[in-house]
XYZ file of C-alpha atoms in Angstrom:
186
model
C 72.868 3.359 -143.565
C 72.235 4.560 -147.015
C 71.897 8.311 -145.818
C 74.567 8.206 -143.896
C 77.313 6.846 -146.665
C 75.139 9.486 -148.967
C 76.054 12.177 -146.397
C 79.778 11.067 -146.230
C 79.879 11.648 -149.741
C 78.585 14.764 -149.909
C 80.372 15.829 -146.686
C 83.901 14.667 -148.344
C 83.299 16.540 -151.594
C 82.753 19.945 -149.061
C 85.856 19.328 -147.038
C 87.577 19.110 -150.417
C 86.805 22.099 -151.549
C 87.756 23.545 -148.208
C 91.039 22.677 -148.337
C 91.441 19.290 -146.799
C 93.402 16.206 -148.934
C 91.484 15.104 -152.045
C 92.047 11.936 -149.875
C 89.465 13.216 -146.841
C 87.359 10.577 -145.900
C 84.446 10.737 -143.523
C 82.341 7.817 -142.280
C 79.901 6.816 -139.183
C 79.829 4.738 -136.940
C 76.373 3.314 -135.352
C 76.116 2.407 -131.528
C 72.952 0.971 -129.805
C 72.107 3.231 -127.030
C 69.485 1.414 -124.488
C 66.673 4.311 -124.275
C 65.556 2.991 -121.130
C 67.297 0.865 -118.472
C 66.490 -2.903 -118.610
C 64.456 -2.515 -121.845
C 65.995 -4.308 -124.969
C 63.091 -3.173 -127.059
C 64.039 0.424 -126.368
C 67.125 0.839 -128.047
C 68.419 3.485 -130.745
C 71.284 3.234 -132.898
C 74.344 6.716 -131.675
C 75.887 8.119 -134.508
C 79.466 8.614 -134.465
C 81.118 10.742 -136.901
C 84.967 9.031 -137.551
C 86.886 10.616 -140.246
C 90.487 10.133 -141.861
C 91.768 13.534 -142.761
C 94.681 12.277 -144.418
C 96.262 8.957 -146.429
C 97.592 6.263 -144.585
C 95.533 7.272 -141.100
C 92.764 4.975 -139.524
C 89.375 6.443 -139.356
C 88.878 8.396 -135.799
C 86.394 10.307 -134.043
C 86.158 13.386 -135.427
C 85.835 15.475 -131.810
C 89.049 13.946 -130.651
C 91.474 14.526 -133.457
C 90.176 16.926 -135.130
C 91.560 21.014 -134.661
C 90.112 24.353 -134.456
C 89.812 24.667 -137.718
C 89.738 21.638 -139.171
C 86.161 21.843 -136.921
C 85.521 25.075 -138.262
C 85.720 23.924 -142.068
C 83.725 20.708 -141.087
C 80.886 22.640 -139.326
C 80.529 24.648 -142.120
C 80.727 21.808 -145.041
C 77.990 20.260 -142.911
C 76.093 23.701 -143.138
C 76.404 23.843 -146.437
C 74.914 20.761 -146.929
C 71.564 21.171 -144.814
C 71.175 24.907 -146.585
C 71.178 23.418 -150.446
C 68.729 20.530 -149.110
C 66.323 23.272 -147.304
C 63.346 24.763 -149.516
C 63.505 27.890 -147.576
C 66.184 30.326 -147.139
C 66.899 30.706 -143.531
C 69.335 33.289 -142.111
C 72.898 31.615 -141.624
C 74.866 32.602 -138.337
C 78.093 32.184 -137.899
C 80.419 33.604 -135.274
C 84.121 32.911 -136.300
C 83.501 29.842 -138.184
C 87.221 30.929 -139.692
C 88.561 30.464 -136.074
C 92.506 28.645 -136.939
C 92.031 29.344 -140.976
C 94.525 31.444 -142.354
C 96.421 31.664 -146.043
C 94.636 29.886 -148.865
C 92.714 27.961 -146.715
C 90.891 31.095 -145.753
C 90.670 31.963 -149.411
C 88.779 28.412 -149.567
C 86.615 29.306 -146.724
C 85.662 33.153 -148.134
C 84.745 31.422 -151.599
C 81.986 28.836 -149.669
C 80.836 31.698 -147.795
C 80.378 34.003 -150.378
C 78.536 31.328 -152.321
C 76.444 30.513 -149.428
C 75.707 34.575 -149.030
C 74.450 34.786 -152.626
C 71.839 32.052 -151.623
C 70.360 33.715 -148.470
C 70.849 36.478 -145.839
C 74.244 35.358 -143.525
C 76.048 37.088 -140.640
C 79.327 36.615 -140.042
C 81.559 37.761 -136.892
C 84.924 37.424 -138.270
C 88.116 38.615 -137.461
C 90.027 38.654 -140.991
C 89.735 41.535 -143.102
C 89.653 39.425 -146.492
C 86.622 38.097 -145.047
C 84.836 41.192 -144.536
C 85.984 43.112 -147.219
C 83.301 41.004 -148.785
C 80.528 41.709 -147.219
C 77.531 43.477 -148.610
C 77.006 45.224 -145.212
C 79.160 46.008 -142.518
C 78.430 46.309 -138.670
C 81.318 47.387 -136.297
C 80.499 45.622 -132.506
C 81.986 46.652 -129.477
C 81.447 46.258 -125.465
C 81.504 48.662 -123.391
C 81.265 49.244 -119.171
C 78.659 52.047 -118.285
C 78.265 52.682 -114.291
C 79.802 49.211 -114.192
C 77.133 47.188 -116.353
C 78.553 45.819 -119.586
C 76.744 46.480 -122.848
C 77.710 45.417 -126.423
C 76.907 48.097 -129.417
C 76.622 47.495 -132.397
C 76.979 50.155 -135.489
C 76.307 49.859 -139.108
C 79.306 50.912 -141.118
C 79.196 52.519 -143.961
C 81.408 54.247 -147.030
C 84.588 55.287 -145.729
C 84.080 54.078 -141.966
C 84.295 50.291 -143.451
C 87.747 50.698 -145.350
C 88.818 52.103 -141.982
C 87.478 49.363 -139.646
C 89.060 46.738 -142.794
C 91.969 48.874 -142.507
C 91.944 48.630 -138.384
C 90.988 45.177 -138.981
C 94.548 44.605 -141.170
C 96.616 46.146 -138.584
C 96.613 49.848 -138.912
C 98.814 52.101 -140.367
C 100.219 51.987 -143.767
C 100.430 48.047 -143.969
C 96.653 47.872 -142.857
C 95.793 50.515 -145.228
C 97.602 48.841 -148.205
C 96.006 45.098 -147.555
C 92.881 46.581 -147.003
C 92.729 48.171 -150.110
C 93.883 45.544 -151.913
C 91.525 42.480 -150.057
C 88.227 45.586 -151.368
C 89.627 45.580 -154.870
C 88.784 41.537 -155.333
């Protein structure tokens, strides 16, 4: 029980910092499980992860109340986590983790990332340009049908080509040109 109110703690602080209420809370809840039928000796205690995004709510099950994003930013408080505690630097993966985070929130989410990319190699598939216009290196992926097999390509990017794909990435034309510029200028 001790880990898992340490755990809370540290997950709270995280979601904090990712934009959720300074009033997040996040416990578990612990289940016995029967490991094998008719065996009462065999039993393990099922984690549950509840959580109270906001003031005034009762603590729920985070994979029924929970959004998009809101999943998104928890996912990747809870990777944060693991990746300070690990003694080795393994490659972090993640493929839209900014899926239903937009505005400041995003801002939030390109600050963890970035401090999480100082730490050890990442890849990120993202959509938003502010996101990639951070990146150290840039890849442009695509799929394409040959004699009616699908393959995906992937190119590496480099000097002009990425404020172009930023720019594509923005919306195009004059618009996309001006955010782009300005999300590479930070």
């Amino acid at each position: 029980l001790y880990a898992a109110k340490e755990l809370a703690a540290d997950l709270e602080g995280e979601l904090r910092h990712l934009g959720f209420s300074e009033h997040v809370k996040v416990e578990f809840a612990f289940s016995p499980v029967s490991l094998y039928p008719g065996r009462e000796d065999c039993v393990e205690r099922k984690a549950r992860i509840l959580w109270k995004p906001n003031p005034g709510q009762q603590a729920q099950p985070l994979d029924k109340i929970a959004s998009g994003g809101e999943l998104s930013r928890f996912l990747l408080a809870l990777v944060s986590i693991i990746a300070k505690r690990m003694t080795e630097a393994p490659t972090l993966i993640f493929d839209e983790v900014d899926a239903g985070v937009g505005g400041i929130t995003l801002n939030k989410v390109a600050d963890k990332l970035r401090e999480l990319g100082s730490q050890r190699q990442m890849l990120l598939i993202t959509h938003w340009p502010n996101l990639a216009a951070n990146a150290g290196r840039h890849f442009f992926v695509q799929k394409e049908v040959l004699d009616g097999e699908t393959y995906t390509r992937c190119f590496r990017l480099e000097g002009e080509a990425v404020a172009d794909e930023i720019c594509r990435m923005a919306g195009g034309g004059e618009q996309g040109k001006a955010l782009a510029e300005s999300v590479r200028a930070r």
